[in-house]
Tab-separated table of C-alpha atoms in Angstrom:
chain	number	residue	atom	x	y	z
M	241	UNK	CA	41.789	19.460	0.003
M	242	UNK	CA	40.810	22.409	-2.167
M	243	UNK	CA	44.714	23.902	-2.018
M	244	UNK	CA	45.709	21.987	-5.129
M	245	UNK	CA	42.549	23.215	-6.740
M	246	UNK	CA	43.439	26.715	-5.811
M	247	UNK	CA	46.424	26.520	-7.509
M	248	UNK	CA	45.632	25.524	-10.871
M	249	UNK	CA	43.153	28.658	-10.682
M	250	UNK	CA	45.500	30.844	-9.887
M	251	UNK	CA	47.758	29.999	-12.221
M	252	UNK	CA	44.965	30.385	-15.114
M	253	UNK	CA	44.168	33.491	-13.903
M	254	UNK	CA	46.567	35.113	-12.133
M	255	UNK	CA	49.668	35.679	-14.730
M	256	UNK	CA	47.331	36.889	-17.325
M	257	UNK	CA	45.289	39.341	-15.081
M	258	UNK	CA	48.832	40.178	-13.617
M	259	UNK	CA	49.638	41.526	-16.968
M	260	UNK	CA	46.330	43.525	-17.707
M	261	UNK	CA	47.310	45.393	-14.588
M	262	UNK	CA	51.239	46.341	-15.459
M	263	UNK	CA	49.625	47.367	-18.873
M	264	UNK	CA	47.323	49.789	-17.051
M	265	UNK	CA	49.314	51.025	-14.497
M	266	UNK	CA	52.082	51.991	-17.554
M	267	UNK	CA	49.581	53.973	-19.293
M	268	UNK	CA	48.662	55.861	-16.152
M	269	UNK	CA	51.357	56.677	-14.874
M	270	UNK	CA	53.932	56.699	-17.506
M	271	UNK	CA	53.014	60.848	-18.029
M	272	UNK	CA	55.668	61.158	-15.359
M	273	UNK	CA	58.220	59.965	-17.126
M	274	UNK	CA	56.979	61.949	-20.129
M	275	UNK	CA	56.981	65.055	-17.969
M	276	UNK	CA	61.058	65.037	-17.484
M	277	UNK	CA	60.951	66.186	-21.687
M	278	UNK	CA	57.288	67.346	-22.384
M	279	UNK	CA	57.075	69.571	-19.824
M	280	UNK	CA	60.010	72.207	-21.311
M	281	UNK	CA	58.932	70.761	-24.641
M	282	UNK	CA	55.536	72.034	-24.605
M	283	UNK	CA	56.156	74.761	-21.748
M	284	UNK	CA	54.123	73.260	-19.293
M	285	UNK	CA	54.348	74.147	-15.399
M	286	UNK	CA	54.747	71.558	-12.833
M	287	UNK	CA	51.278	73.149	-11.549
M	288	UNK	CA	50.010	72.192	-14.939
M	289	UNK	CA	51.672	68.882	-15.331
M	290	UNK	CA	50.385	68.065	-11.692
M	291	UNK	CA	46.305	68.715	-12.578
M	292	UNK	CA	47.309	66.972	-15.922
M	293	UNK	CA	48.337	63.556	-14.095
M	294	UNK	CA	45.275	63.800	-11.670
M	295	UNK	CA	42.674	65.132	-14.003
M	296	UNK	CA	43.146	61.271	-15.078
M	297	UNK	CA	41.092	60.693	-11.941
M	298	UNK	CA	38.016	62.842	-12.764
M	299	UNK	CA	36.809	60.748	-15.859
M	300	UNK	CA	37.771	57.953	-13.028
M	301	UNK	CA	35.481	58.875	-10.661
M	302	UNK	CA	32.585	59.631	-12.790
M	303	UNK	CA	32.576	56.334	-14.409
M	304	UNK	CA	33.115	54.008	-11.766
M	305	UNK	CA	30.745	52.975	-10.433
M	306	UNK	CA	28.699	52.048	-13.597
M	307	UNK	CA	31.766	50.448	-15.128
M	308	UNK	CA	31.435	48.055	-12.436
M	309	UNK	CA	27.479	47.696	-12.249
M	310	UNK	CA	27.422	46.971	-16.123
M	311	UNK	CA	30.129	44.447	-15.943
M	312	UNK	CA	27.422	42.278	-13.486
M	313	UNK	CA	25.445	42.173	-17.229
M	314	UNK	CA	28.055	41.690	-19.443
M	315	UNK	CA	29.939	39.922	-17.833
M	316	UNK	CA	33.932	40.293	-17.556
M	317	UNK	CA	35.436	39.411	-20.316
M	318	UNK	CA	33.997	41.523	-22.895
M	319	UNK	CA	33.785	44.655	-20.678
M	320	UNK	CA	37.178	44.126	-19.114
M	321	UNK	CA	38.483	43.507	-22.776
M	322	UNK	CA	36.300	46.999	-23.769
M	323	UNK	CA	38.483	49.022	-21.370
M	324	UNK	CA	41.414	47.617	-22.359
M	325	UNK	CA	41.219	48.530	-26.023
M	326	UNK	CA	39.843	51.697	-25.335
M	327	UNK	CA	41.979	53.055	-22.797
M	328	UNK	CA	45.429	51.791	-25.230
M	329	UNK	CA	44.088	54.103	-27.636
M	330	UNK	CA	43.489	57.015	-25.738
M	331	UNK	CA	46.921	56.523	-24.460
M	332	UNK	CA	48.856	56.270	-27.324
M	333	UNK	CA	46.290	59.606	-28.852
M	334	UNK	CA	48.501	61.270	-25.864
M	335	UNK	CA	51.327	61.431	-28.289
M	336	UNK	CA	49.586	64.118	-30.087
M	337	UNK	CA	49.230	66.562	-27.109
M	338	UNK	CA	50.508	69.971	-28.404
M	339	UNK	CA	48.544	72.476	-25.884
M	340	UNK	CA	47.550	72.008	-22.234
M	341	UNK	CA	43.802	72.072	-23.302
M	342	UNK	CA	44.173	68.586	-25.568
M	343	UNK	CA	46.678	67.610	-22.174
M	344	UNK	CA	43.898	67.911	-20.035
M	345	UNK	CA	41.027	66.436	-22.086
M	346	UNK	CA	43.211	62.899	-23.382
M	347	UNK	CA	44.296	62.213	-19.517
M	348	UNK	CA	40.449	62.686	-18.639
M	349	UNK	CA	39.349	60.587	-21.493
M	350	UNK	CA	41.798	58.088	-20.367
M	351	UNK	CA	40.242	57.998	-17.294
M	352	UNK	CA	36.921	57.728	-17.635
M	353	UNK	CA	38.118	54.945	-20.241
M	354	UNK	CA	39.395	52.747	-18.023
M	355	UNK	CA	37.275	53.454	-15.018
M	356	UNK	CA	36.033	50.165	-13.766
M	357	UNK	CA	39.138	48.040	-14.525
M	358	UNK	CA	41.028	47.981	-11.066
M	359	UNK	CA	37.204	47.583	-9.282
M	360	UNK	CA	36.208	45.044	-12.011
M	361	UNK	CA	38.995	43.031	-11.177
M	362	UNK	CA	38.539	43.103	-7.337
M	363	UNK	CA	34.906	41.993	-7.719
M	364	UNK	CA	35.926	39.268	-10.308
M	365	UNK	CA	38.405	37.406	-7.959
M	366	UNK	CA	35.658	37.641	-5.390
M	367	UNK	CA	33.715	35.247	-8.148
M	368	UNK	CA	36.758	32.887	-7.540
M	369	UNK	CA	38.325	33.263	-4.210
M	370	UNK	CA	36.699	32.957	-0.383
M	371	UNK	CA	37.976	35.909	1.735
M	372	UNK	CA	40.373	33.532	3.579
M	373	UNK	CA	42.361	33.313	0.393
M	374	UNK	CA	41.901	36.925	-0.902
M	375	UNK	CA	44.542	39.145	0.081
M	376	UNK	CA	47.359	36.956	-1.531
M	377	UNK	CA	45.660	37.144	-5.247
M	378	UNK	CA	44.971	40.433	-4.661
M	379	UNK	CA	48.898	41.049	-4.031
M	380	UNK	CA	49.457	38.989	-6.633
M	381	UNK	CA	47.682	41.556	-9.198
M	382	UNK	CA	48.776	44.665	-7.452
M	383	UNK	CA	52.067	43.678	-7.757
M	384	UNK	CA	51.862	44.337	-11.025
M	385	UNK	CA	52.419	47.879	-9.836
M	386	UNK	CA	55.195	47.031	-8.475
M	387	UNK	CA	56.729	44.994	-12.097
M	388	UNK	CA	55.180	48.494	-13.775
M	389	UNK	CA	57.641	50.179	-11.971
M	390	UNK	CA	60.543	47.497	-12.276
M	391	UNK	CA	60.096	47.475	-16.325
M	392	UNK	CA	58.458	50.414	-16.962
M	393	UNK	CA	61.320	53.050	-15.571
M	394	UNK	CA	64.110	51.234	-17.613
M	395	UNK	CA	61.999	50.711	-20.676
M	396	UNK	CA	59.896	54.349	-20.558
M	397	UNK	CA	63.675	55.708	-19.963
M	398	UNK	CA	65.194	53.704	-23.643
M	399	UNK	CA	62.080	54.263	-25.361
M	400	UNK	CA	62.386	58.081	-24.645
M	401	UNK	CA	66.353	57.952	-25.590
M	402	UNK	CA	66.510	55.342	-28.249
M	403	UNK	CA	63.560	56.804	-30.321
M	404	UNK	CA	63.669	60.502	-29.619
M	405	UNK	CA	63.969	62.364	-33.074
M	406	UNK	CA	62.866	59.597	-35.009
M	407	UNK	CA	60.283	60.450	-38.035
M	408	UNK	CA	59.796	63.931	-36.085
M	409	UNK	CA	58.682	62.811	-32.893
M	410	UNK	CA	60.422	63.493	-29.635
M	411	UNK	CA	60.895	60.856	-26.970
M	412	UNK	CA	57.807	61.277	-25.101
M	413	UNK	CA	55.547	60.836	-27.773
M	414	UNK	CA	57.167	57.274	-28.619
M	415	UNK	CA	56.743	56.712	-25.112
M	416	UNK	CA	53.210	57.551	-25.454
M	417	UNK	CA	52.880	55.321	-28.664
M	418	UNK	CA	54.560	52.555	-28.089
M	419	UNK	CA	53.481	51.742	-24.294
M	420	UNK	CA	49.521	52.417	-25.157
M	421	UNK	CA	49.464	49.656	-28.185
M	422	UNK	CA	50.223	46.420	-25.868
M	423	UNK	CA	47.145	47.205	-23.940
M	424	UNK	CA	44.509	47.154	-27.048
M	425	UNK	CA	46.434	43.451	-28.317
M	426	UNK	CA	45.887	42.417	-24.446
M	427	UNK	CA	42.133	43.573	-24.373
M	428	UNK	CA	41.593	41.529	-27.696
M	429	UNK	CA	43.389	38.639	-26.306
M	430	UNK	CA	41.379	39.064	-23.415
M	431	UNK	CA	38.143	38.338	-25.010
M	432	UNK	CA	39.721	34.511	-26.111
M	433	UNK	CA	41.081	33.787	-22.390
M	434	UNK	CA	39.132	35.122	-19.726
M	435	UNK	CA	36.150	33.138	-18.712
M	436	UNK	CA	33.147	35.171	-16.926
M	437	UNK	CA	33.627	32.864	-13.762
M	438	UNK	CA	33.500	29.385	-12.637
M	439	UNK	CA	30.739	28.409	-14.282
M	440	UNK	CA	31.713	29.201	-17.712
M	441	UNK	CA	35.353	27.854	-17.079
M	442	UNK	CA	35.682	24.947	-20.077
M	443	UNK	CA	38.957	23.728	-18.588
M	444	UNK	CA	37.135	23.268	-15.265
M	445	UNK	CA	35.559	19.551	-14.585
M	446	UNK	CA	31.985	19.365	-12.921
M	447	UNK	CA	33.786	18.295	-10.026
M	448	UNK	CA	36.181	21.543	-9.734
M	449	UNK	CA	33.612	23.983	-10.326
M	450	UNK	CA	31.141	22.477	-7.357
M	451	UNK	CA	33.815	22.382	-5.087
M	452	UNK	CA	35.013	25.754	-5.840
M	453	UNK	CA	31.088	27.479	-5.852
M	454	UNK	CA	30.644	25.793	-2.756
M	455	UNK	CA	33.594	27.204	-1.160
M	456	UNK	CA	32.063	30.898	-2.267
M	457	UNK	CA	28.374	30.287	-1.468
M	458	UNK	CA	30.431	29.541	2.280
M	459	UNK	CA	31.952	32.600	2.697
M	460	UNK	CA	28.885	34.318	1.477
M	461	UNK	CA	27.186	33.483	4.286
M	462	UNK	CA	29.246	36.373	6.071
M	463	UNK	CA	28.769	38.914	3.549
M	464	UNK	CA	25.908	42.202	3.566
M	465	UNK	CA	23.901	42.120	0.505
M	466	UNK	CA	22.527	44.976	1.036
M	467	UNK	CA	20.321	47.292	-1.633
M	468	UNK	CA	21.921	49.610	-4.310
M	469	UNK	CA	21.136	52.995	-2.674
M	470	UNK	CA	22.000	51.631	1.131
M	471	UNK	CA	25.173	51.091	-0.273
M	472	UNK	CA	25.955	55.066	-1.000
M	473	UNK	CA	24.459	55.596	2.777
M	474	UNK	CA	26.918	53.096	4.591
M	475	UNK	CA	29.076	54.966	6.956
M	476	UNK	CA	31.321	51.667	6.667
M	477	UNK	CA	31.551	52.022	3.011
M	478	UNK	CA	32.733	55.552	3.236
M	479	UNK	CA	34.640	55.102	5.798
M	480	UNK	CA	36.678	53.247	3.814
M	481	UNK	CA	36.824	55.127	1.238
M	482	UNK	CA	37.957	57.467	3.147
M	483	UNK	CA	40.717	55.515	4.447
M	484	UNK	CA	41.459	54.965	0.850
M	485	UNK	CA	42.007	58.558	0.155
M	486	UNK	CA	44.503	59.032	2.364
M	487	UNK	CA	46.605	55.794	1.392
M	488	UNK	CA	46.225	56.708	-2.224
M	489	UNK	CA	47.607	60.581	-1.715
M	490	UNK	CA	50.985	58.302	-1.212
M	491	UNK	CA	50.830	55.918	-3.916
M	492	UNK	CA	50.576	58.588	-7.001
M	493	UNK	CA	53.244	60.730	-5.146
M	494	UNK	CA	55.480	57.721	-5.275
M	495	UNK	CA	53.913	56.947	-8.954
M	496	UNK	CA	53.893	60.229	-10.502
M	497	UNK	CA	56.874	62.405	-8.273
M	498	UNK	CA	59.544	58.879	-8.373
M	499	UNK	CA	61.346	60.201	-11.148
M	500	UNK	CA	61.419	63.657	-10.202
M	501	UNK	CA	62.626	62.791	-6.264
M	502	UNK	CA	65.443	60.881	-8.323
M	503	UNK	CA	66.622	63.636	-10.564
M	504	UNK	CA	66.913	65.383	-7.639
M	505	UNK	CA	68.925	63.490	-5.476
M	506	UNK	CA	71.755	64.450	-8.477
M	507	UNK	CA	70.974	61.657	-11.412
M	508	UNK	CA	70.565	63.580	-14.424
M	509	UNK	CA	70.328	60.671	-17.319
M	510	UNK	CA	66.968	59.758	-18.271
M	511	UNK	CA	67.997	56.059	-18.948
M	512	UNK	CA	69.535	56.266	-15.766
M	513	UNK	CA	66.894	57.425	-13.643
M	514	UNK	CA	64.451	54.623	-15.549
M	515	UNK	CA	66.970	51.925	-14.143
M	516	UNK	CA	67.503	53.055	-10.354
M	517	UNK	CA	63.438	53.424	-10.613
M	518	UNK	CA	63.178	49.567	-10.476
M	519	UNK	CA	64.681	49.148	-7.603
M	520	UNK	CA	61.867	50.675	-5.278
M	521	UNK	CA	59.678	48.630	-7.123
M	522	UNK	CA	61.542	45.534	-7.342
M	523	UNK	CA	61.824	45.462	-3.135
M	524	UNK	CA	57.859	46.837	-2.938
M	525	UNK	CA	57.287	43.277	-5.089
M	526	UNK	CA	58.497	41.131	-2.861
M	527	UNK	CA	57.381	42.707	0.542
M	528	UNK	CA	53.730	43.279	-0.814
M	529	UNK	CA	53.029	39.856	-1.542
M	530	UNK	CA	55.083	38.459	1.687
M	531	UNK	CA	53.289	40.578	3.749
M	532	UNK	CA	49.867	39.637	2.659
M	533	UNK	CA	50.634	36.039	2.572
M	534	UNK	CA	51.602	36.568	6.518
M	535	UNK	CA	48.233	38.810	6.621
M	536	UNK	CA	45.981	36.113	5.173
M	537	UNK	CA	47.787	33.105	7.496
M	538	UNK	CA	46.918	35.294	10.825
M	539	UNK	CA	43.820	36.757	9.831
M	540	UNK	CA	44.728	40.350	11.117
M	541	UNK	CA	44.241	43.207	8.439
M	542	UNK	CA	44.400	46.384	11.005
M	543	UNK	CA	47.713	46.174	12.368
M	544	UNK	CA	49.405	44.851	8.476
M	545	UNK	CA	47.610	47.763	6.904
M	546	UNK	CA	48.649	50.662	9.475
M	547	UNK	CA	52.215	49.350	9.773
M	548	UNK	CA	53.051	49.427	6.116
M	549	UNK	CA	51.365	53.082	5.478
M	550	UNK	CA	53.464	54.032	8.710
M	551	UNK	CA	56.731	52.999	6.951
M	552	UNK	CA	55.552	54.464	3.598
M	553	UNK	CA	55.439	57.692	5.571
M	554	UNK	CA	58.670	57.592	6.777
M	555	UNK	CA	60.748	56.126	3.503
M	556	UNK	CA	58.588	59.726	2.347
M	557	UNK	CA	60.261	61.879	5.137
M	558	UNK	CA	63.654	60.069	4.911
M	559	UNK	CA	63.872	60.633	0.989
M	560	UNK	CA	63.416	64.107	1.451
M	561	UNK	CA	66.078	64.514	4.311
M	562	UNK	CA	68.782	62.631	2.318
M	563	UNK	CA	67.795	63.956	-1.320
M	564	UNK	CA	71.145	65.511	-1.683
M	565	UNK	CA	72.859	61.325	-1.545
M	566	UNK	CA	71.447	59.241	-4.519
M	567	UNK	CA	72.523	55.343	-2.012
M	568	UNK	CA	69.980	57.141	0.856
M	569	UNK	CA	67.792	58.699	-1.302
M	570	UNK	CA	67.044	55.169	-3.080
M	571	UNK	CA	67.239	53.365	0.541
M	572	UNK	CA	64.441	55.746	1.540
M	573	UNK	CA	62.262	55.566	-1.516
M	574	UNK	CA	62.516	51.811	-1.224
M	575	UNK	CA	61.044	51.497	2.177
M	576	UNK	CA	58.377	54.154	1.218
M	577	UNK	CA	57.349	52.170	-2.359
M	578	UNK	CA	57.152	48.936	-0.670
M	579	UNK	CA	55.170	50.202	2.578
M	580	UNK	CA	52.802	52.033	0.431
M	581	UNK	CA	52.205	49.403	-2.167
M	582	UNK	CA	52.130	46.463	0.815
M	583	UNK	CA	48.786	48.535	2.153
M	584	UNK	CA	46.846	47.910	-0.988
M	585	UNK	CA	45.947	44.179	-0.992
M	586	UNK	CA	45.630	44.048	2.966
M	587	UNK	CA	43.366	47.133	2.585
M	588	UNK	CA	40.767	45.092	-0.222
M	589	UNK	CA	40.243	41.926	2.075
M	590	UNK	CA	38.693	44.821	4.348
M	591	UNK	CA	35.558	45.963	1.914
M	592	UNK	CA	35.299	42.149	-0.272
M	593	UNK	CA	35.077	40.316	2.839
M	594	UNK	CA	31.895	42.702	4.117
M	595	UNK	CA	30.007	43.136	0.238
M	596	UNK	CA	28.095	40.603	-1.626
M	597	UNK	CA	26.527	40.769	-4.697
M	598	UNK	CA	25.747	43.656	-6.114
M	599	UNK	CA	26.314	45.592	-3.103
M	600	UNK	CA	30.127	44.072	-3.834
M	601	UNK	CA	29.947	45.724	-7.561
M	602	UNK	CA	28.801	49.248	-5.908
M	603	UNK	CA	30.564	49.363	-2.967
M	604	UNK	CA	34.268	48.345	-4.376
M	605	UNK	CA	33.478	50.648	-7.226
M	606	UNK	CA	32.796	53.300	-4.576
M	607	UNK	CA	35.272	53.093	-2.461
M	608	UNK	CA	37.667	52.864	-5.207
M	609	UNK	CA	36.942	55.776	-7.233
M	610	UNK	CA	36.187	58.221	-4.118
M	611	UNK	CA	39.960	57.017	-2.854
M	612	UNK	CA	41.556	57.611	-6.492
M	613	UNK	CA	39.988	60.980	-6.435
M	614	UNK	CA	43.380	61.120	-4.225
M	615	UNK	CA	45.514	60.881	-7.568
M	616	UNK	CA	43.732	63.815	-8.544
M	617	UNK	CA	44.589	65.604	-5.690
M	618	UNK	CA	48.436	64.372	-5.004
M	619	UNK	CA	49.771	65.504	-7.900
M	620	UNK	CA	47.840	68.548	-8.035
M	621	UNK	CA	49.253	69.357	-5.098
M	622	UNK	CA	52.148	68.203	-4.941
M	623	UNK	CA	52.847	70.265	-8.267
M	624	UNK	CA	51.336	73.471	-6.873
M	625	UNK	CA	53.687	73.471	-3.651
M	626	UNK	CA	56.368	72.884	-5.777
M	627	UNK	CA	55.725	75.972	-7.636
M	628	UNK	CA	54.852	78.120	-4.545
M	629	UNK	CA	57.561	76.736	-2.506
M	630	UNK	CA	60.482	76.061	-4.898
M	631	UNK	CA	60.803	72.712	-3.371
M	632	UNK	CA	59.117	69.232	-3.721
M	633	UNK	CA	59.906	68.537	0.049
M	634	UNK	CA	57.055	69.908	1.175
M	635	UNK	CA	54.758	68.300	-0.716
M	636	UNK	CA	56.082	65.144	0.049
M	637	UNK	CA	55.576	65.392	3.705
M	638	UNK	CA	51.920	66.410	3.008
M	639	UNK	CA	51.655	62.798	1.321
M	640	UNK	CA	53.390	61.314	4.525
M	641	UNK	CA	51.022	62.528	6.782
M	642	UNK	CA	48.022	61.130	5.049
M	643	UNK	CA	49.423	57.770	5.270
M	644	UNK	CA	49.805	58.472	8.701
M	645	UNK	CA	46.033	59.963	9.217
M	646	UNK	CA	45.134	56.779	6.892
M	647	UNK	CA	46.925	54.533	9.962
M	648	UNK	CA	45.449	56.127	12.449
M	649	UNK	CA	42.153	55.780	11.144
M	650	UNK	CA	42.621	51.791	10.369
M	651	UNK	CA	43.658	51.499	13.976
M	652	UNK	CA	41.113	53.316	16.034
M	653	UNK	CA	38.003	52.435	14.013
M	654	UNK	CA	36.166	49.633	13.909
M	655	UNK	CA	36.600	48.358	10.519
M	656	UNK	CA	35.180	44.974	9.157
M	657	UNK	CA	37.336	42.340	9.156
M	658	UNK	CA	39.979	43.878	11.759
């Protein structure tokens, strides 16, 4: 029986690489909490403020895919420690934006800084864990999205009222400073802890580690290891990234327009929108990892995956019709931040459970950046309706209907692993 094996992994690695991921997903997205002072601060536009957040996802893109290819020589704890540091840096340097120009270049800095961190960590738990078992860890980490949104509204929220004024700063640079320093003291911890895989685990006996490698030379029987440049020509593999896009354009409108879609529904405190924040998250925690547990048990990805965009679509459309009542509004943006966020792990048992090898390294890294190119465009978008329209509604359906398109799509084609 391998299960209580399983379990002492996981709970070496998962807590710890749990927490690498709220750190990141602070720093990215924690310019839309800035945004509710900066923005009249600084005199930004939404328009601005939208290509801001998703210029982010330009640096991304660009350095993806090596990120991940030099990680297979470095191995993953120094480079996953590497972005770390750098990317708390860069992050806390954002509390010295004083023009759109240094705006734009920090947020595409801080991408391309840490590109190859959500990819990295994909392809590492493939290192541990046979498909059959993925989808669970995998909710595990991403539901540090989820806890980034539980603790980081509340605490981006007192950081910005609490320290606002202090030794000449307002709010939003403390926020800026003070949420981008726990991510350089993880990376350093990082190098100590993480080991590069089973192999180099010391608290691992002979034993463990033959019984786990066997389990993943198993499921590698099923894998493609196909060449480097066949990977960039697989229809599959951009198919999937394609399907990616689309569920992406709804997680960074949740991520980057939750506030806002708050304030508007008539809450007005800053501290106060931070709390009612975590509770989308707190109910997207819970369903995310309940649903992928279920996923994993019956083996069926396709139907999981295109039911939980489908409801993220909806909570979308429903927070929009019932923005003027703060108890729907939240109802709404609860089902929407837990269907969107359940689609995520379901989604990577699709693309880890075809690659192997370095076709794995390429291929997540692909798929990955090509579908964050979507928090490029969401924001953007969303932002630039906004400012055309007057209203964030319709912006917000736009992101509903990509979920949808990303459903429809997970449905009708043949997809591996469905």
């Amino acid at each position: 029986m391998l299960a209580p094996l399983y379990r002492r992994v996981s709970w070496r690695l998962m807590p710890f690489l749990f927490l690498c991921y709220v750190a990141a997903y602070l720093d990215r997205v924690n310019v839309g909490f800035a945004k509710l002072q900066m923005l009249a601060e600084l005199r930004f536009s939404d328009t601005v403020y939208g290509l801001g957040a998703g210029i982010f996802f330009i640096g991304y893109f660009l350095f993806e895919v090596p990120s991940n290819l030099l990680m297979t020589r470095t191995g993953a704890r120094i480079w996953i420690a590497r972005i770390m540091i750098s990317w708390g840096l860069i992050s806390s340097a954002l509390m010295f934006v004083d023009s759109v120009a240094s705006f734009y270049l920090l947020r595409f800095l801080l991408g391309a800084a840490e590109a190859g961190f959500f990819p990295g960590i994909i392809l590492y738990l493939t290192y541990w864990y046979p498909a059959r078992r993925r989808a669970r860890m995998v909710a595990l980490f991403m539901s540090g999205v989820a806890v980034a949104g539980v603790v980081g509204g509340p605490l981006s929220g007192w950081i910005m009222q609490a320290f606002g004024g202090r030794y000449g700063l307002s709010g939003w640079q403390w926020l800026f400073l003070l949420e981008g320093l726990p991510s350089v003291l993880i990376g350093v911890w990082t190098l100590f802890y993480l080991d590069d895989g089973i192999r180099a685990a010391k608290w691992l006996s002979e034993d463990d580690k033959l019984q786990l490698e066997r389990a993943i030379a198993e499921d590698g029987q099923h894998q493609q290891r196909l060449p480097l440049a066949q990977v960039f020509l697989s229809g599959t593999v951009w198919l999937l990234a394609l399907v990616y896009f689309l569920f992406v354009m709804g997680l960074y409108g949740v991520s980057f327009w939750l506030p806002q879609l708050i304030r508007n529904s008539g809450v007005k405190d800053v501290l106060d929108i931070g709390l009612l924040t975590a509770i989308p998250y707190s109910v997207a925690a819970v369903v995310m990892v309940l649903a992928a547990r279920h996923s994993d048990r019956s083996g069926e990805r396709r139907w999981h995956a295109a039911a939980a965009a489908v409801a993220g679509a909806l909570g979308l459309v429903a927070a929009t019709i019932y923005s003027d009542s703060t108890v729907l509004a939240m109802a709404a943006l609860s089902v929407a931040t837990a269907g969107i966020l359940t689609t995520f792990p379901i989604f990577w048992s699709l693309p880890t459970a075809l690659l192997g090898g370095t076709a794995a390294a390429a291929g997540i890294a692909l798929i990955n950046s090509v579908g964050n190119l979507a928090g490029f465009a969401s924001p953007y978008l969303v932002g630039a309706i906004k400012d055309a329209s007057g209203s964030t509604a319709n912006g917000i359906y736009l992101l509903a209907a990509s979920l949808v398109a990303g459903a429809v799509l997970v449905v009708t084609r043949r997809l591996p692993g469905t």
